[in-house]
Amino acid sequence: MFEMASNLTTTTTPRAVNGHSSIYLPTIAQVVDVQTETAFEKVYTVRLPGGQNLGHRPGQFVMVSIPGVGEAPISVMSSPSRTFDTFKLCIRNAGDLTSVIHNTILPGDYIGIRGPFGRGFPLEVFKGKDVLVAPGGLGMAPARSLIDEILDNREEYGRLIVLYGAKNPSEILFRDELRAWRQRDDIELFVTVDRPDESWVGHIGVITRLFPRVQINPFKTIAVTIGPPVMYRFVVMELLGKGLTPDQIWMSFERRMKCGVGKCGHCQVNHRYSCQDGPAWTYAEALAFEEAL
Amino acid sequence: MSLYILPKERLPGFVDNLRAGFRVVGPVRTETGYAFADIRSADELVLEYPTTILPPKKYLLPQRETLFTFRTGKAEDGAQQIEVEPVFQDVQPTVIFGVHTCDMHGIVLYDKVFSQGYKDEHYCARREQTYIIGIECLRPCDDASFCKDMGTLTAPPVYDLHMTAVDDNYLIDTGTEKGERLLLANVEAHLATTDDIRRLSQTLSAKWPHFRHRLKMTKDQIPSLMAINYGSHIWDTLGERCLACGSCTNVCPTCFCFDVQDEMALNMEEGERARMWDSCQLREFALVAGGHNFRASKASRVRHRMMRKGKYIQQVHGITGCTGCGRCQRACLVDITIPGTLNALYDEMQIDLSSATGA
């Protein structure tokens, strides 16, 4: 139905040994900029050798590695529309690899990149439709890729609605962009936090509290939700309540991944491999898998 | 390609000739059972063996395998730098001698997994230099096997040569041209006569009554049985018994999942990234950074293994995910078995059906 990503060759520089090349060999790429986003997240700007374009679509991920530490899947934050000779990754300090990245990687340093992998969001299906994007927490990073892509090709899409939930004000990502989006009249933005502080004047509560604030045309809306697993069933209920059908609802399934190429078995959701068949799925697809939600 | 006849007395000469040009591995007797090992002299090779502890998968996907080496360091301007170099381990002309038909079915699956989609050349490079010499099973290994149920008691078209013991001879089928060349270059074998082939047919048809069925359902019913029973309470019962040791997946000819780990040399500048067998039965298998575990309970992990064997692999690759070799049953410390599980699920279905019809 959708094209599977197999554009490995666009980013790897496989050195052949006796005519053999390895799908596990990372391309060594340079980190050209590091920005602190919150206490937990930093944004890394990465340049592939020769400034090669990553050639991804929103919703895809790359395998990021530091030799001697390990490798982990990270969603691409930058949109294809803003990806030329560099791309951006928003990385949370959450595990063994990401803590080393946070603590040691500075501009000028090198990291390993493989990918992009997975099936991204099918923009050809989204075009001409209203798009409702509902990220929670770090889900805002891959959502940025989609939102920026739509903003940069604004006339090709209908309404753009963003419902963003964060735990607390200090964990809100991309504050500058959110401020800029508020100034635009072609993006409808609502932000809520679970636990406000004294400075917070916005919405309070979990992300589902935002849904009553927007009306959508259920006949021409695509919804995309990206966040922690616990969030999906509640967001999906809201979307179904608005009259969307399961195949109008897209979500992204993060799983443990060791290879990214459909071999190692870690990311399986029932018989499907999230790294290949996902991580973007429709709720209609997810319904067929007991392990999805 | 044809059928050849080789007198059994010429087998040692064949093996010794192969050893001159190949790494030859095959079943040998060890203190703890039969195991595939390097054949150092022809008399070590045992072709009438019940089963081996591990399947020959260890020669196609080593328990630990280096994927690439790396060197890290600082440039003059202080920036960190990285060099990587792929490694293709154990790529050498190899003959795997004496592979049972069930284990050949496991190799069929491996070939699909590692060659389809993104081609895994670490596997394929090794596989391309590997010859498979099968041996027809004429007697059951033991009570744990259920190859007859799983349709793996006949050889799939993955062998280069396939041998069947018929009286004082081996009837050898050539599955590939390179297999035929391997045979004719290393031993004096003649084309089988019509008499030889008649005796081969008699041997093959006579073997079936020796093998018994253990499953109450046919293999084609298993995927549906698994689909219907995803929510069965049996998974909870098995989960309470399971020790989550991973022995079952280690010995399984169709388990191929792996972990990837980096290892640093003592100088902290060089190292390698390697993959090693992993097990979906271990707690960490589906654990993600941040602490969420997609299969936290042992019940969910036992179910995942059984679903893979009975349904998922069939869905993805179109062939059965269980070869009926019985190794997981032999390895399990708490007697969790695939036939026992499938039959229990099947029995439950009969109870449910009879209660539904009021019988």
XYZ file of C-alpha atoms in Angstrom, chain A:
293
model
C 0.000 0.000 0.000
C 2.739 2.424 0.981
C 6.285 2.492 -0.169
C 8.669 0.847 2.249
C 11.759 2.851 2.897
C 14.776 1.168 1.455
C 16.910 4.152 0.624
C 19.766 2.857 2.706
C 22.231 3.527 -0.040
C 21.597 7.244 0.082
C 23.298 7.564 3.421
C 25.706 4.742 3.938
C 29.133 4.652 2.470
C 29.597 0.911 2.508
C 33.186 -0.099 2.355
C 33.240 -3.427 0.661
C 35.392 -6.244 1.976
C 35.882 -8.935 -0.650
C 32.847 -7.526 -2.398
C 30.665 -7.612 0.721
C 29.133 -4.629 2.468
C 27.403 -4.436 5.814
C 23.929 -3.136 6.596
C 25.103 -2.658 10.178
C 27.987 -0.323 9.380
C 27.143 3.255 10.351
C 28.015 6.259 8.273
C 30.235 8.557 10.289
C 28.544 11.945 10.436
C 29.564 15.176 12.089
C 27.562 16.968 14.743
C 27.748 20.601 13.679
C 25.534 22.158 16.335
C 24.119 21.288 19.754
C 21.315 23.280 21.362
C 19.939 22.664 24.827
C 16.175 22.467 24.557
C 15.140 21.514 28.096
C 16.845 19.930 31.097
C 16.339 16.546 29.385
C 16.484 17.225 25.661
C 19.095 18.619 23.323
C 18.835 19.213 19.583
C 21.756 17.910 17.521
C 22.345 19.125 13.990
C 24.066 16.393 12.003
C 25.917 16.565 8.700
C 26.454 13.453 6.595
C 29.695 13.142 4.599
C 29.741 15.598 1.720
C 26.565 17.206 3.025
C 24.505 14.408 1.538
C 20.731 14.803 1.999
C 19.254 12.327 4.469
C 16.320 11.751 2.096
C 13.773 10.901 4.772
C 10.066 11.448 5.223
C 8.343 12.617 8.420
C 7.958 9.788 10.899
C 11.122 7.939 9.900
C 14.024 7.349 12.251
C 17.760 6.836 12.114
C 19.946 4.522 14.178
C 22.381 6.723 16.084
C 25.517 5.215 17.508
C 28.646 5.983 19.427
C 31.200 3.215 18.915
C 32.013 1.681 22.269
C 28.675 2.670 23.749
C 25.964 1.390 21.445
C 23.202 2.284 19.042
C 19.581 3.378 19.417
C 16.719 4.534 17.195
C 16.046 8.290 17.177
C 13.242 9.999 15.252
C 14.233 12.643 12.762
C 13.042 16.030 13.975
C 13.712 18.125 10.900
C 11.232 18.119 8.058
C 12.272 17.059 4.561
C 11.445 20.631 3.532
C 14.195 21.927 5.834
C 16.703 19.139 5.288
C 19.489 19.984 2.903
C 23.050 19.280 3.964
C 22.128 18.719 7.618
C 19.283 17.224 9.638
C 18.217 17.550 13.257
C 17.667 15.046 16.038
C 16.023 15.936 19.337
C 17.534 13.517 21.842
C 16.272 12.942 25.376
C 18.732 11.871 28.040
C 16.930 8.619 28.803
C 19.201 5.615 28.376
C 22.765 4.357 28.221
C 23.554 5.773 24.785
C 21.647 9.029 25.082
C 23.238 9.909 28.412
C 26.677 9.545 26.825
C 25.549 11.677 23.882
C 24.300 14.360 26.267
C 27.431 14.286 28.380
C 30.149 14.051 25.735
C 29.054 15.052 22.229
C 29.963 18.616 21.292
C 29.879 20.468 17.968
C 32.597 19.052 15.720
C 32.333 15.549 17.171
C 31.336 12.523 15.111
C 28.572 9.984 15.584
C 27.374 6.982 13.595
C 24.180 7.198 11.546
C 22.256 4.444 9.736
C 19.017 4.987 7.909
C 16.528 6.530 7.480
C 14.481 3.476 8.369
C 10.833 2.577 8.646
C 7.683 3.687 6.989
C 7.055 7.361 7.554
C 3.764 9.201 7.362
C 2.267 9.001 3.855
C 2.136 12.696 2.942
C 0.486 11.845 -0.369
C -2.506 10.630 1.668
C -2.460 13.695 3.916
C -2.405 16.238 1.108
C -5.635 18.142 0.616
C -6.822 17.104 4.076
C -7.036 18.865 7.417
C -4.286 17.511 9.642
C -4.629 17.274 13.406
C -1.312 16.546 15.122
C -1.427 15.470 18.766
C 2.044 14.950 20.220
C 2.728 14.147 23.846
C 6.085 14.798 25.509
C 9.037 13.895 23.314
C 6.558 12.931 20.565
C 6.794 16.603 19.651
C 10.186 15.878 18.035
C 8.928 13.626 15.216
C 5.766 15.774 15.090
C 7.975 18.776 14.275
C 9.078 16.997 11.116
C 5.477 16.698 9.983
C 4.344 20.148 11.158
C 7.233 21.974 9.483
C 6.709 19.964 6.307
C 3.078 21.090 6.201
C 3.934 24.712 7.075
C 6.490 24.808 4.267
C 3.968 23.435 1.758
C 1.013 25.138 3.355
C -1.209 25.425 0.287
C -1.161 21.652 -0.232
C -2.968 20.946 3.038
C -6.168 22.106 4.752
C -6.297 23.140 8.379
C -3.330 22.368 10.627
C -4.300 21.768 14.240
C -1.673 20.996 16.890
C -2.709 19.710 20.321
C 0.423 19.363 22.445
C 0.633 17.918 25.931
C 3.681 18.098 28.204
C 4.219 16.992 31.776
C 5.130 20.422 33.086
C 6.070 23.822 31.652
C 9.813 23.180 31.918
C 9.497 20.145 29.614
C 7.796 22.009 26.778
C 9.881 21.628 23.630
C 10.511 24.215 20.905
C 9.206 27.250 22.805
C 10.451 29.652 20.120
C 8.574 27.772 17.424
C 5.428 27.550 19.530
C 5.588 31.319 19.999
C 5.998 31.831 16.266
C 3.159 29.441 15.473
C 0.863 31.428 17.768
C 1.492 34.466 15.576
C 0.320 32.635 12.460
C -3.304 32.316 11.473
C -2.782 29.100 9.484
C -1.981 26.854 12.437
C -4.270 26.261 15.406
C -2.132 25.505 18.467
C -3.251 24.347 21.898
C -0.774 23.406 24.635
C -1.520 21.829 27.977
C 0.624 20.696 30.908
C -0.213 18.039 33.501
C 1.511 19.832 36.335
C 1.601 23.627 36.030
C 3.936 25.908 37.945
C 3.158 29.448 39.167
C 4.181 30.968 35.831
C 1.855 28.797 33.735
C -1.211 30.580 32.342
C -2.216 28.035 29.687
C -4.337 24.884 29.708
C -3.943 22.418 32.548
C -4.467 18.669 32.421
C -3.660 15.706 30.186
C -3.688 16.066 26.397
C -7.229 14.734 26.028
C -8.473 17.879 27.781
C -7.625 19.838 24.615
C -9.847 17.860 22.268
C -13.156 19.455 23.279
C -11.636 22.818 22.295
C -11.461 22.006 18.600
C -14.064 21.053 16.075
C -12.983 19.134 13.024
C -14.604 18.001 9.827
C -14.526 14.224 10.289
C -14.847 13.667 6.533
C -11.615 15.423 5.642
C -9.318 15.138 8.644
C -6.248 12.996 9.223
C -5.078 12.725 12.826
C -1.530 11.909 13.873
C -0.647 11.165 17.468
C 2.873 10.533 18.709
C 3.695 9.988 22.337
C 4.187 7.490 25.142
C 2.249 4.201 24.809
C -0.112 5.043 27.671
C -1.362 8.109 25.812
C -2.624 6.401 22.675
C -5.759 4.661 23.865
C -7.084 7.886 25.421
C -6.252 10.047 22.412
C -7.747 7.447 20.067
C -10.986 7.491 22.073
C -11.191 11.264 21.642
C -10.561 10.984 17.903
C -13.123 8.216 17.433
C -15.503 10.383 19.445
C -15.083 13.097 16.844
C -16.204 10.707 14.150
C -12.842 9.759 12.665
C -12.476 6.196 11.421
C -9.533 4.029 12.491
C -7.812 4.443 9.137
C -7.827 8.238 9.534
C -5.779 7.961 12.741
C -2.011 7.567 12.534
C 0.327 6.821 15.396
C 3.980 5.988 15.916
C 5.103 2.913 17.853
C 8.472 3.119 19.478
C 10.023 -0.180 20.411
C 13.410 -1.483 21.423
C 15.447 -1.808 18.232
C 18.853 -3.330 17.710
C 19.136 -3.489 13.927
C 16.570 -1.206 12.243
C 16.417 -3.534 9.245
C 13.890 -6.176 10.254
C 16.224 -8.887 11.522
C 16.973 -8.687 15.246
C 13.407 -9.250 16.416
C 13.287 -6.758 19.278
C 10.733 -4.355 17.809
C 8.127 -6.943 16.911
C 4.483 -6.060 17.378
C 2.900 -9.467 16.989
C 4.281 -10.612 13.635
C 5.119 -7.138 12.306
C 8.439 -5.355 12.681
C 8.010 -1.794 13.883
C 11.341 -0.802 12.302
C 10.157 -1.837 8.834
C 6.367 -1.933 8.761
C 6.171 0.979 11.238
C 6.911 2.937 13.277
C 3.979 4.840 11.718
C 0.768 2.816 11.664
C -2.907 3.597 11.339
C -5.182 2.701 14.214
C -6.956 0.383 11.760
C -3.698 -1.539 11.336
C -3.025 -1.451 15.064
C -6.434 -2.964 15.790
C -5.278 -6.146 14.101
C -2.395 -6.508 16.571
C -3.039 -7.442 20.159
C 0.379 -6.139 21.137
C -0.020 -2.732 19.547
C -1.809 -0.794 22.271
